Short mmCIF file of C-alpha atoms in Angstrom, two decimals:
data_model
loop_
_atom_site.label_atom_id
_atom_site.label_comp_id
_atom_site.label_asym_id
_atom_site.label_seq_id
_atom_site.Cartn_x
_atom_site.Cartn_y
_atom_site.Cartn_z
CA MET A 9 23.35 -9.26 6.87
CA ASP A 10 22.80 -12.97 7.37
CA ILE A 11 19.17 -13.66 8.33
CA ASN A 12 18.29 -17.11 9.68
CA SER A 13 15.49 -16.47 12.17
CA ILE A 14 12.43 -14.25 11.82
CA GLY A 15 10.05 -13.09 14.51
CA VAL A 16 6.46 -12.28 13.53
CA VAL A 17 4.40 -10.21 15.97
CA GLY A 18 0.68 -10.78 15.47
CA ALA A 19 -0.91 -14.11 14.48
CA GLY A 20 -3.84 -12.72 12.53
CA GLN A 21 -4.52 -13.04 8.82
CA MET A 22 -1.34 -11.22 7.78
CA GLY A 23 0.91 -12.61 10.50
CA ASN A 24 0.08 -16.26 9.84
CA GLY A 25 0.54 -15.71 6.10
CA ILE A 26 3.96 -14.14 6.66
CA ALA A 27 4.97 -17.01 8.98
CA HIS A 28 3.79 -19.48 6.31
CA VAL A 29 5.93 -18.09 3.47
CA MET A 30 8.98 -17.48 5.67
CA ALA A 31 8.99 -21.03 7.02
CA LEU A 32 8.48 -22.48 3.55
CA ALA A 33 11.48 -20.45 2.34
CA GLY A 34 13.69 -22.00 5.01
CA TYR A 35 13.67 -19.42 7.81
CA GLU A 36 13.17 -20.34 11.45
CA VAL A 37 10.00 -18.52 12.51
CA LEU A 38 8.88 -17.45 15.98
CA LEU A 39 5.24 -16.34 15.88
CA ASN A 40 3.97 -14.17 18.73
CA ASP A 41 0.52 -13.06 19.85
CA ILE A 42 -1.14 -12.00 23.11
CA ASN A 43 -3.74 -14.75 22.74
CA GLN A 44 -3.00 -18.49 22.78
CA ASP A 45 -6.16 -19.26 20.80
CA ALA A 46 -4.92 -16.91 18.08
CA LEU A 47 -1.58 -18.73 17.96
CA ASP A 48 -3.23 -22.15 17.83
CA GLY A 49 -5.60 -20.95 15.12
CA ALA A 50 -2.72 -19.52 13.10
CA VAL A 51 -0.75 -22.78 13.19
CA ALA A 52 -3.86 -24.72 12.16
CA ARG A 53 -4.48 -22.33 9.27
CA ILE A 54 -0.86 -22.54 8.11
CA ASP A 55 -1.08 -26.35 8.20
CA LYS A 56 -4.31 -26.27 6.18
CA ASN A 57 -2.92 -23.83 3.60
CA LEU A 58 0.29 -25.83 3.20
CA GLU A 59 -1.79 -28.99 2.74
CA ARG A 60 -3.68 -27.20 -0.02
CA GLN A 61 -0.35 -26.49 -1.74
CA VAL A 62 0.60 -30.17 -1.40
CA SER A 63 -2.71 -31.22 -2.98
CA ARG A 64 -2.04 -28.86 -5.89
CA GLU A 65 1.50 -30.28 -6.17
CA THR A 66 3.14 -26.85 -5.81
CA ILE A 67 5.11 -28.21 -2.83
CA SER A 68 5.86 -31.73 -1.57
CA ALA A 69 4.69 -33.35 1.65
CA ASP A 70 8.29 -33.17 2.86
CA ASP A 71 8.35 -29.42 2.14
CA LYS A 72 5.22 -29.02 4.25
CA ALA A 73 6.60 -31.07 7.13
CA ALA A 74 9.86 -29.12 7.10
CA ALA A 75 8.04 -25.77 7.05
CA MET A 76 5.76 -26.71 9.95
CA GLY A 77 8.84 -27.85 11.89
CA ARG A 78 10.38 -24.39 11.52
CA ILE A 79 7.42 -22.58 13.14
CA LYS A 80 7.41 -22.01 16.90
CA THR A 81 4.96 -19.88 18.86
CA THR A 82 5.22 -17.75 22.00
CA LEU A 83 3.07 -15.48 24.14
CA ALA A 84 6.23 -13.72 25.39
CA LEU A 85 6.98 -10.71 23.21
CA PRO A 86 10.59 -10.33 24.51
CA ALA A 87 11.39 -13.80 23.11
CA VAL A 88 10.87 -12.44 19.58
CA ALA A 89 13.67 -9.93 20.16
CA GLY A 90 16.21 -12.75 19.91
CA THR A 91 15.56 -13.27 16.19
CA ASP A 92 17.57 -11.73 13.35
CA LEU A 93 14.63 -9.84 11.87
CA VAL A 94 11.28 -8.86 13.40
CA ILE A 95 8.15 -8.25 11.33
CA GLU A 96 5.42 -6.44 13.25
CA ALA A 97 2.01 -7.47 11.85
CA ALA A 98 -0.33 -6.26 14.58
CA THR A 99 -3.49 -4.17 14.33
CA GLU A 100 -3.24 -1.09 12.09
CA ARG A 101 -3.15 1.34 15.04
CA GLU A 102 -0.04 3.42 15.52
CA GLU A 103 -0.12 3.46 19.33
CA ILE A 104 -0.17 -0.35 19.43
CA LYS A 105 2.80 -0.55 17.06
CA HIS A 106 4.75 1.90 19.24
CA GLN A 107 3.96 -0.19 22.32
CA ILE A 108 5.28 -3.32 20.58
CA PHE A 109 8.55 -1.73 19.50
CA ASP A 110 8.98 -0.09 22.93
CA ALA A 111 8.57 -3.50 24.59
CA LEU A 112 11.00 -5.19 22.21
CA GLY A 113 13.67 -2.50 22.52
CA PRO A 114 15.48 -3.55 25.73
CA HIS A 115 15.74 -7.18 24.59
CA LEU A 116 16.92 -6.78 20.98
CA LYS A 117 20.21 -8.12 19.71
CA PRO A 118 22.49 -5.30 18.45
CA ASP A 119 22.05 -6.23 14.77
CA THR A 120 18.37 -7.21 14.74
CA ILE A 121 16.41 -5.50 11.96
CA LEU A 122 12.96 -4.15 12.84
CA THR A 123 10.23 -3.97 10.22
CA SER A 124 6.52 -3.23 10.11
CA ASN A 125 3.87 -4.72 7.85
CA THR A 126 1.88 -1.49 8.19
CA SER A 127 -0.20 -0.64 5.14
CA SER A 128 -0.19 3.12 5.66
CA ILE A 129 1.58 4.44 8.79
CA SER A 130 4.78 6.49 8.55
CA ILE A 131 7.86 4.28 8.73
CA THR A 132 10.01 7.26 9.70
CA ARG A 133 7.74 8.02 12.65
CA LEU A 134 7.67 4.39 13.83
CA ALA A 135 11.45 4.13 13.49
CA SER A 136 12.13 7.38 15.37
CA ARG A 137 10.91 5.88 18.64
CA THR A 138 13.37 2.97 18.45
CA ASP A 139 17.13 2.78 19.10
CA ARG A 140 17.83 1.69 15.50
CA PRO A 141 16.09 3.87 12.90
CA GLU A 142 18.81 2.94 10.40
CA ARG A 143 17.83 -0.75 10.80
CA PHE A 144 14.09 -0.15 10.50
CA MET A 145 11.88 -0.27 7.42
CA GLY A 146 8.45 -1.08 6.05
CA PHE A 147 7.91 -4.69 4.91
CA HIS A 148 4.37 -4.61 3.51
CA PHE A 149 2.96 -7.92 2.28
CA MET A 150 -0.26 -8.18 0.29
CA ASN A 151 -3.22 -10.30 1.42
CA PRO A 152 -3.40 -13.31 1.11
CA VAL A 153 0.35 -13.50 1.66
CA PRO A 154 0.99 -17.03 0.25
CA VAL A 155 -0.76 -16.09 -3.01
CA MET A 156 0.11 -12.44 -3.70
CA GLN A 157 3.41 -11.85 -5.43
CA LEU A 158 4.16 -8.25 -4.37
CA VAL A 159 5.94 -6.92 -1.30
CA GLU A 160 6.30 -3.18 -0.79
CA LEU A 161 9.64 -2.18 0.74
CA ILE A 162 9.46 1.26 2.36
CA ARG A 163 12.55 3.09 3.56
CA GLY A 164 12.22 5.61 6.36
CA ILE A 165 14.36 8.72 6.19
CA ALA A 166 17.09 7.01 8.26
CA THR A 167 16.97 3.47 6.79
CA ASP A 168 20.44 2.45 5.62
CA GLU A 169 21.30 0.65 2.40
CA ALA A 170 22.38 -2.58 4.13
CA THR A 171 18.96 -2.94 5.75
CA TYR A 172 17.20 -2.35 2.45
CA GLN A 173 19.40 -4.85 0.59
CA THR A 174 18.87 -7.46 3.32
CA CYS A 175 15.09 -7.15 3.11
CA LEU A 176 15.26 -7.16 -0.70
CA GLY A 177 17.22 -10.42 -0.53
CA ILE A 178 14.53 -11.97 1.67
CA VAL A 179 11.79 -10.97 -0.80
CA GLU A 180 13.77 -12.58 -3.61
CA LYS A 181 14.30 -15.76 -1.56
CA LEU A 182 10.53 -15.91 -1.06
CA GLY A 183 10.12 -15.87 -4.85
CA LYS A 184 8.16 -12.62 -4.66
CA THR A 185 8.67 -9.23 -6.33
CA ALA A 186 9.62 -6.09 -4.41
CA ALA A 187 8.27 -2.62 -5.15
CA SER A 188 10.30 0.15 -3.52
CA ALA A 189 8.09 2.92 -2.15
CA GLU A 190 8.88 6.26 -0.56
CA ASP A 191 7.61 6.90 2.96
CA TYR A 192 4.47 8.86 2.16
CA PRO A 193 0.97 8.06 3.49
CA ALA A 194 -0.28 4.63 2.33
CA PHE A 195 2.78 4.10 0.08
CA ILE A 196 1.93 2.86 -3.47
CA VAL A 197 -0.72 0.14 -3.46
CA ASN A 198 -3.06 1.58 -0.86
CA ARG A 199 -2.51 5.17 -2.01
CA ILE A 200 -4.23 4.11 -5.24
CA LEU A 201 -6.43 1.19 -4.16
CA ILE A 202 -8.17 2.44 -1.01
CA PRO A 203 -9.35 5.77 -2.51
CA MET A 204 -10.89 3.71 -5.34
CA ILE A 205 -12.83 1.68 -2.76
CA ASN A 206 -13.78 4.91 -0.97
CA GLU A 207 -15.03 6.36 -4.29
CA ALA A 208 -17.13 3.23 -4.83
CA CYS A 209 -18.62 3.88 -1.38
CA TYR A 210 -19.48 7.43 -2.51
CA ALA A 211 -21.11 6.06 -5.67
CA LEU A 212 -23.25 3.82 -3.46
CA TYR A 213 -23.90 6.62 -0.94
CA GLU A 214 -25.04 9.01 -3.67
CA GLY A 215 -27.26 6.42 -5.35
CA VAL A 216 -25.24 6.21 -8.56
CA GLY A 217 -25.63 2.44 -8.38
CA ASN A 218 -26.35 -0.34 -5.91
CA VAL A 219 -23.75 -2.76 -4.54
CA ALA A 220 -24.22 -5.33 -7.31
CA SER A 221 -24.19 -2.82 -10.17
CA ILE A 222 -21.07 -1.03 -8.91
CA ASP A 223 -19.12 -4.27 -8.43
CA ASN A 224 -20.31 -5.77 -11.72
CA ALA A 225 -19.44 -2.54 -13.54
CA MET A 226 -15.84 -2.68 -12.37
CA LYS A 227 -15.47 -6.44 -12.85
CA LEU A 228 -16.89 -6.48 -16.37
CA GLY A 229 -16.10 -2.92 -17.44
CA ALA A 230 -12.56 -2.60 -16.07
CA ASN A 231 -11.69 -6.33 -15.93
CA HIS A 232 -11.07 -6.25 -12.17
CA PRO A 233 -11.14 -9.75 -10.63
CA MET A 234 -13.16 -8.45 -7.68
CA GLY A 235 -15.48 -5.45 -7.41
CA PRO A 236 -14.33 -2.57 -5.16
CA LEU A 237 -17.06 -3.08 -2.53
CA GLU A 238 -16.44 -6.83 -2.43
CA LEU A 239 -12.72 -6.07 -2.13
CA GLY A 240 -13.38 -3.65 0.72
CA ASP A 241 -15.22 -6.42 2.56
CA PHE A 242 -12.29 -8.76 1.93
CA ILE A 243 -9.71 -6.25 3.24
CA GLY A 244 -11.90 -5.18 6.19
CA LEU A 245 -13.89 -1.96 6.13
CA ASP A 246 -12.26 -0.84 9.38
CA THR A 247 -8.85 -1.15 7.72
CA CYS A 248 -10.08 0.77 4.66
CA LEU A 249 -11.42 3.55 6.88
CA SER A 250 -8.20 3.67 8.90
CA ILE A 251 -6.13 4.08 5.74
CA MET A 252 -8.46 6.82 4.45
CA HIS A 253 -7.94 8.69 7.73
CA VAL A 254 -4.16 8.34 7.34
CA LEU A 255 -4.38 9.73 3.79
CA HIS A 256 -6.72 12.55 4.79
CA ASP A 257 -4.66 13.53 7.84
CA GLY A 258 -1.27 13.09 6.18
CA LEU A 259 -1.99 14.84 2.87
CA ALA A 260 -4.69 17.33 3.96
CA ASP A 261 -6.51 16.96 0.66
CA THR A 262 -10.32 16.80 0.59
CA LYS A 263 -10.23 14.15 -2.14
CA TYR A 264 -9.24 11.70 0.62
CA ARG A 265 -12.26 12.48 2.84
CA PRO A 266 -13.67 9.13 4.06
CA CYS A 267 -17.17 8.42 2.75
CA PRO A 268 -19.81 8.83 5.51
CA LEU A 269 -21.37 5.52 4.47
CA LEU A 270 -18.05 3.72 5.00
CA THR A 271 -17.86 5.29 8.47
CA LYS A 272 -21.44 4.19 9.22
CA TYR A 273 -20.74 0.57 8.29
CA VAL A 274 -17.68 0.54 10.56
CA GLU A 275 -19.65 2.11 13.41
CA ALA A 276 -22.26 -0.63 12.98
CA GLY A 277 -19.57 -3.29 13.28
CA TRP A 278 -20.24 -4.41 9.70
CA LEU A 279 -16.59 -4.78 8.78
CA GLY A 280 -16.87 -7.25 5.91
CA ARG A 281 -16.08 -10.94 5.69
CA LYS A 282 -14.50 -11.17 9.14
CA THR A 283 -17.75 -10.11 10.85
CA LYS A 284 -20.03 -11.85 8.29
CA ARG A 285 -21.57 -8.53 7.21
CA GLY A 286 -20.34 -5.55 5.24
CA PHE A 287 -21.46 -4.43 1.81
CA TYR A 288 -22.49 -8.07 1.49
CA ASP A 289 -24.13 -10.37 4.03
CA TYR A 290 -22.03 -13.55 4.32
CA ARG A 291 -24.20 -15.44 6.81
CA GLY A 292 -25.83 -17.62 4.16
CA ASP A 293 -24.49 -19.92 1.47
CA THR A 294 -24.17 -17.04 -1.02
CA PRO A 295 -23.15 -13.42 -0.28
CA VAL A 296 -26.14 -11.07 -0.56
CA PRO A 297 -25.73 -7.29 -1.13
CA THR A 298 -26.82 -5.24 1.88
CA ARG A 299 -27.83 -2.22 -0.24
#
């Protein structure tokens, strides 16, 4: 399938990153959100991140100008349905994703491919509510999108080969690497990563170590570039908790029980970097452990 235009639903951290790399790769991008401030902020962030690439000489000023010229924004969700491929990158809540695909449905072109950037929700279940489960799949980018090289491609039970090959071709055009995952809870990366963060929360909860000792142990003892609690703050503790619930509900195994301390932080609104407090306090010049 020939893909020229891409619609991105959601202008948050993932959505603006996806719009960035798609525009830089030559695709016409239509970025949608329910909030004009979010759209304006996304365009400003893309411009800033592209400028950073220019300063590092990984792209030229002309490349940046061309990419910015390919990005359009809209508050009207039906407008996105006119693109060749839609990437849903909204909040990690299944009911919201269903509402988005339900709203897009009546306006879609016959051959438009639908995809979701979900990090854990069943692709088969999302696809089953649409009129094109064979042209629906998971298109899971890693954060931050312009930097991370992996994209998980997840086929639902009905996804056809042409849809998979089309999305694989897009990943290759982006210069990224695809990992094919089966449609099981949290796929590959988060099936392994998020339980590790949850286990670090248990180590903190049980007093095995404090925040600094746990993160330093994994950075220096396992050569991880970022400690698990610091990484949880970066991802968003609400997102980590949501994925743990998906794993626990979907696999019915007690090893995926969310740590009560993780739940408490989310209930407090301490979600990590985006709220300035999580396992670290980010309100000063240097992050300070909160436990």
